[in-house]
Amino acid sequence: ITVVDATASRCAGIAAHDLAKITNGLLAEVDRRARAMRAGRAPLSLVGRTALLIDDGVATGLSARAAARVVRARGADRVVLAVPVADADAVVGLEDEIEETVCVESTSWVPAIGRWYGRYPPTTDQEVAAILRRAGVKSPYRPPRRPAGAVRTA
């Protein structure tokens, strides 16, 4: 499932063939990561269930829209979105895809979610794998090995 902001793509001057190439590359990466984290297990069935989508915030709503469409395609009957901060207009724009939004702070302008956090590093594959391991889910992902004698830097 692909969701594209056509206005932003047009304003950025991205040609349709370039957009398709970028999209295909990103979809392949999403598939690779999902397979690695799933460790050979089939995706959970969402048929007849409520899907709870949790994100760090909603600026444009495109990520939430894509996630909602994915869980709907997998059979979810109801979609609930939980976020700490959201652009009020973006949340209204999601009402056709999401039944309920739980939001701590809704505001009139959210240019970027990272501005709402004092520290906003990306979540690494290693962190996701560690969370899954703590939850009892085995993942084949292992961080790259350091050569003997290598010094770890943080």
PDB file of C-alpha atoms in Angstrom:
ATOM      1  CA  ILE A   1       0.000   0.000   0.000  1.00  0.00           C
ATOM      2  CA  THR A   2       1.436   3.322  -1.057  1.00  0.00           C
ATOM      3  CA  VAL A   3       0.274   6.774   0.013  1.00  0.00           C
ATOM      4  CA  VAL A   4       1.828   9.741  -1.783  1.00  0.00           C
ATOM      5  CA  ASP A   5       1.325  13.463  -1.233  1.00  0.00           C
ATOM      6  CA  ALA A   6       0.800  14.393  -4.874  1.00  0.00           C
ATOM      7  CA  THR A   7       1.034  18.129  -4.165  1.00  0.00           C
ATOM      8  CA  ALA A   8       4.373  17.784  -2.381  1.00  0.00           C
ATOM      9  CA  SER A   9       5.735  15.534  -5.139  1.00  0.00           C
ATOM     10  CA  ARG A  10       4.648  17.998  -7.796  1.00  0.00           C
ATOM     11  CA  CYS A  11       6.101  20.990  -5.887  1.00  0.00           C
ATOM     12  CA  ALA A  12       9.395  19.127  -5.449  1.00  0.00           C
ATOM     13  CA  GLY A  13       9.492  18.465  -9.188  1.00  0.00           C
ATOM     14  CA  ILE A  14       9.618  14.691  -8.829  1.00  0.00           C
ATOM     15  CA  ALA A  15       8.744  13.023 -12.131  1.00  0.00           C
ATOM     16  CA  ALA A  16       6.368  10.043 -12.096  1.00  0.00           C
ATOM     17  CA  HIS A  17       9.073   7.582 -13.191  1.00  0.00           C
ATOM     18  CA  ASP A  18      11.434   8.849 -10.460  1.00  0.00           C
ATOM     19  CA  LEU A  19       8.660   8.583  -7.879  1.00  0.00           C
ATOM     20  CA  ALA A  20       7.986   4.993  -8.960  1.00  0.00           C
ATOM     21  CA  LYS A  21      11.691   4.129  -8.654  1.00  0.00           C
ATOM     22  CA  ILE A  22      11.906   5.699  -5.178  1.00  0.00           C
ATOM     23  CA  THR A  23       8.677   4.009  -4.082  1.00  0.00           C
ATOM     24  CA  ASN A  24       9.796   0.576  -5.291  1.00  0.00           C
ATOM     25  CA  GLY A  25      13.084   0.915  -3.411  1.00  0.00           C
ATOM     26  CA  LEU A  26      11.332   1.930  -0.202  1.00  0.00           C
ATOM     27  CA  LEU A  27       8.773  -0.873  -0.473  1.00  0.00           C
ATOM     28  CA  ALA A  28      11.576  -3.405  -0.929  1.00  0.00           C
ATOM     29  CA  GLU A  29      13.300  -2.070   2.206  1.00  0.00           C
ATOM     30  CA  VAL A  30      10.066  -2.213   4.235  1.00  0.00           C
ATOM     31  CA  ASP A  31       9.533  -5.810   3.094  1.00  0.00           C
ATOM     32  CA  ARG A  32      13.129  -6.773   3.975  1.00  0.00           C
ATOM     33  CA  ARG A  33      12.870  -5.273   7.459  1.00  0.00           C
ATOM     34  CA  ALA A  34       9.452  -6.803   8.145  1.00  0.00           C
ATOM     35  CA  ARG A  35      10.716 -10.255   7.135  1.00  0.00           C
ATOM     36  CA  ALA A  36      13.827  -9.851   9.303  1.00  0.00           C
ATOM     37  CA  MET A  37      11.851  -8.765  12.354  1.00  0.00           C
ATOM     38  CA  ARG A  38       9.136 -11.369  11.819  1.00  0.00           C
ATOM     39  CA  ALA A  39      11.773 -14.143  11.769  1.00  0.00           C
ATOM     40  CA  GLY A  40       9.833 -16.444   9.450  1.00  0.00           C
ATOM     41  CA  ARG A  41       6.544 -16.101  11.303  1.00  0.00           C
ATOM     42  CA  ALA A  42       3.416 -15.199   9.363  1.00  0.00           C
ATOM     43  CA  PRO A  43       1.875 -11.790  10.085  1.00  0.00           C
ATOM     44  CA  LEU A  44      -0.720 -11.833  12.858  1.00  0.00           C
ATOM     45  CA  SER A  45      -4.302 -12.091  11.682  1.00  0.00           C
ATOM     46  CA  LEU A  46      -6.216  -8.853  12.152  1.00  0.00           C
ATOM     47  CA  VAL A  47      -9.522 -10.204  10.842  1.00  0.00           C
ATOM     48  CA  GLY A  48     -12.330  -8.964  13.058  1.00  0.00           C
ATOM     49  CA  ARG A  49      -9.956  -7.182  15.425  1.00  0.00           C
ATOM     50  CA  THR A  50      -9.261  -3.605  16.474  1.00  0.00           C
ATOM     51  CA  ALA A  51      -5.853  -2.385  15.334  1.00  0.00           C
ATOM     52  CA  LEU A  52      -4.130   0.079  17.639  1.00  0.00           C
ATOM     53  CA  LEU A  53      -1.666   2.262  15.743  1.00  0.00           C
ATOM     54  CA  ILE A  54       0.843   4.067  17.958  1.00  0.00           C
ATOM     55  CA  ASP A  55       3.138   6.740  16.570  1.00  0.00           C
ATOM     56  CA  ASP A  56       5.325   9.557  17.869  1.00  0.00           C
ATOM     57  CA  GLY A  57       2.984  12.129  16.331  1.00  0.00           C
ATOM     58  CA  VAL A  58       0.990  13.213  13.308  1.00  0.00           C
ATOM     59  CA  ALA A  59       2.168  16.113  11.136  1.00  0.00           C
ATOM     60  CA  THR A  60       0.700  15.442   7.678  1.00  0.00           C
ATOM     61  CA  GLY A  61      -1.110  12.217   8.500  1.00  0.00           C
ATOM     62  CA  LEU A  62       0.374  10.312   5.559  1.00  0.00           C
ATOM     63  CA  SER A  63       2.122   7.674   7.697  1.00  0.00           C
ATOM     64  CA  ALA A  64      -1.012   7.132   9.779  1.00  0.00           C
ATOM     65  CA  ARG A  65      -3.136   6.886   6.621  1.00  0.00           C
ATOM     66  CA  ALA A  66      -0.784   4.289   5.119  1.00  0.00           C
ATOM     67  CA  ALA A  67      -0.721   2.267   8.355  1.00  0.00           C
ATOM     68  CA  ALA A  68      -4.524   2.390   8.603  1.00  0.00           C
ATOM     69  CA  ARG A  69      -4.860   1.131   5.038  1.00  0.00           C
ATOM     70  CA  VAL A  70      -2.437  -1.714   5.714  1.00  0.00           C
ATOM     71  CA  VAL A  71      -4.312  -2.948   8.781  1.00  0.00           C
ATOM     72  CA  ARG A  72      -7.656  -2.573   6.971  1.00  0.00           C
ATOM     73  CA  ALA A  73      -6.316  -4.624   4.061  1.00  0.00           C
ATOM     74  CA  ARG A  74      -5.331  -7.274   6.619  1.00  0.00           C
ATOM     75  CA  GLY A  75      -8.902  -7.398   7.935  1.00  0.00           C
ATOM     76  CA  ALA A  76      -9.049  -5.017  10.909  1.00  0.00           C
ATOM     77  CA  ASP A  77     -12.623  -4.022  11.721  1.00  0.00           C
ATOM     78  CA  ARG A  78     -11.668  -0.920  13.667  1.00  0.00           C
ATOM     79  CA  VAL A  79      -8.611   1.346  13.728  1.00  0.00           C
ATOM     80  CA  VAL A  80      -7.553   3.452  16.714  1.00  0.00           C
ATOM     81  CA  LEU A  81      -4.622   5.878  16.515  1.00  0.00           C
ATOM     82  CA  ALA A  82      -2.706   6.928  19.662  1.00  0.00           C
ATOM     83  CA  VAL A  83      -0.235   9.823  19.502  1.00  0.00           C
ATOM     84  CA  PRO A  84       1.204  12.370  21.912  1.00  0.00           C
ATOM     85  CA  VAL A  85       0.905  15.304  19.479  1.00  0.00           C
ATOM     86  CA  ALA A  86      -0.938  15.916  16.226  1.00  0.00           C
ATOM     87  CA  ASP A  87      -1.823  18.582  13.727  1.00  0.00           C
ATOM     88  CA  ALA A  88      -5.562  19.129  14.240  1.00  0.00           C
ATOM     89  CA  ASP A  89      -6.309  19.385  10.498  1.00  0.00           C
ATOM     90  CA  ALA A  90      -4.375  16.200   9.778  1.00  0.00           C
ATOM     91  CA  VAL A  91      -6.423  14.323  12.385  1.00  0.00           C
ATOM     92  CA  VAL A  92      -9.668  15.593  10.817  1.00  0.00           C
ATOM     93  CA  GLY A  93      -8.341  14.409   7.446  1.00  0.00           C
ATOM     94  CA  LEU A  94      -7.892  10.911   8.868  1.00  0.00           C
ATOM     95  CA  GLU A  95     -11.489  10.507  10.036  1.00  0.00           C
ATOM     96  CA  ASP A  96     -12.417   8.534   6.913  1.00  0.00           C
ATOM     97  CA  GLU A  97      -9.710   5.944   7.725  1.00  0.00           C
ATOM     98  CA  ILE A  98      -9.518   5.908  11.536  1.00  0.00           C
ATOM     99  CA  GLU A  99     -12.452   5.484  13.920  1.00  0.00           C
ATOM    100  CA  GLU A 100     -10.815   6.982  16.997  1.00  0.00           C
ATOM    101  CA  THR A 101      -7.773   9.119  17.719  1.00  0.00           C
ATOM    102  CA  VAL A 102      -6.321   9.437  21.202  1.00  0.00           C
ATOM    103  CA  CYS A 103      -4.068  12.490  21.308  1.00  0.00           C
ATOM    104  CA  VAL A 104      -2.453  14.274  24.252  1.00  0.00           C
ATOM    105  CA  GLU A 105      -1.981  17.581  22.437  1.00  0.00           C
ATOM    106  CA  SER A 106      -3.653  18.695  19.231  1.00  0.00           C
ATOM    107  CA  THR A 107      -2.428  21.934  17.725  1.00  0.00           C
ATOM    108  CA  SER A 108      -3.047  24.037  14.652  1.00  0.00           C
ATOM    109  CA  TRP A 109       0.406  23.633  13.120  1.00  0.00           C
ATOM    110  CA  VAL A 110       2.905  20.787  13.363  1.00  0.00           C
ATOM    111  CA  PRO A 111       5.664  21.352  10.790  1.00  0.00           C
ATOM    112  CA  ALA A 112       7.713  18.397  12.030  1.00  0.00           C
ATOM    113  CA  ILE A 113       7.167  15.953  14.888  1.00  0.00           C
ATOM    114  CA  GLY A 114      10.831  16.148  15.948  1.00  0.00           C
ATOM    115  CA  ARG A 115      10.300  19.753  17.074  1.00  0.00           C
ATOM    116  CA  TRP A 116       8.062  18.508  19.880  1.00  0.00           C
ATOM    117  CA  TYR A 117      10.837  16.435  21.454  1.00  0.00           C
ATOM    118  CA  GLY A 118      13.995  17.484  23.268  1.00  0.00           C
ATOM    119  CA  ARG A 119      15.742  14.423  21.837  1.00  0.00           C
ATOM    120  CA  TYR A 120      14.492  12.686  18.689  1.00  0.00           C
ATOM    121  CA  PRO A 121      16.874   9.972  17.453  1.00  0.00           C
ATOM    122  CA  PRO A 122      15.613   7.378  14.966  1.00  0.00           C
ATOM    123  CA  THR A 123      14.774   3.933  16.298  1.00  0.00           C
ATOM    124  CA  THR A 124      17.333   1.444  15.007  1.00  0.00           C
ATOM    125  CA  ASP A 125      16.735  -2.110  13.836  1.00  0.00           C
ATOM    126  CA  GLN A 126      18.822  -3.235  16.830  1.00  0.00           C
ATOM    127  CA  GLU A 127      16.446  -1.457  19.236  1.00  0.00           C
ATOM    128  CA  VAL A 128      13.387  -2.989  17.569  1.00  0.00           C
ATOM    129  CA  ALA A 129      14.952  -6.459  17.693  1.00  0.00           C
ATOM    130  CA  ALA A 130      15.782  -5.973  21.396  1.00  0.00           C
ATOM    131  CA  ILE A 131      12.188  -4.931  22.162  1.00  0.00           C
ATOM    132  CA  LEU A 132      10.874  -7.967  20.292  1.00  0.00           C
ATOM    133  CA  ARG A 133      13.284 -10.249  22.195  1.00  0.00           C
ATOM    134  CA  ARG A 134      12.126  -8.799  25.532  1.00  0.00           C
ATOM    135  CA  ALA A 135       8.550  -9.461  24.442  1.00  0.00           C
ATOM    136  CA  GLY A 136       9.469 -13.081  23.760  1.00  0.00           C
ATOM    137  CA  VAL A 137       9.573 -12.751  19.976  1.00  0.00           C
ATOM    138  CA  LYS A 138      12.686 -14.211  18.393  1.00  0.00           C
ATOM    139  CA  SER A 139      14.209 -12.219  15.568  1.00  0.00           C
ATOM    140  CA  PRO A 140      17.142 -13.327  13.420  1.00  0.00           C
ATOM    141  CA  TYR A 141      18.434  -9.751  13.361  1.00  0.00           C
ATOM    142  CA  ARG A 142      21.826  -9.440  14.997  1.00  0.00           C
ATOM    143  CA  PRO A 143      23.978  -6.329  15.003  1.00  0.00           C
ATOM    144  CA  PRO A 144      27.127  -6.506  12.868  1.00  0.00           C
ATOM    145  CA  ARG A 145      30.100  -8.050  14.689  1.00  0.00           C
ATOM    146  CA  ARG A 146      33.008  -5.815  15.587  1.00  0.00           C
ATOM    147  CA  PRO A 147      36.457  -7.057  14.675  1.00  0.00           C
ATOM    148  CA  ALA A 148      38.509  -8.395  17.600  1.00  0.00           C
ATOM    149  CA  GLY A 149      40.125  -5.515  19.452  1.00  0.00           C
ATOM    150  CA  ALA A 150      37.727  -2.925  18.046  1.00  0.00           C
ATOM    151  CA  VAL A 151      36.744  -0.147  20.413  1.00  0.00           C
ATOM    152  CA  ARG A 152      33.055   0.591  20.823  1.00  0.00           C
ATOM    153  CA  THR A 153      32.072   4.239  20.508  1.00  0.00           C
ATOM    154  CA  ALA A 154      28.714   5.649  21.450  1.00  0.00           C
TER     155      ALA A 154
END
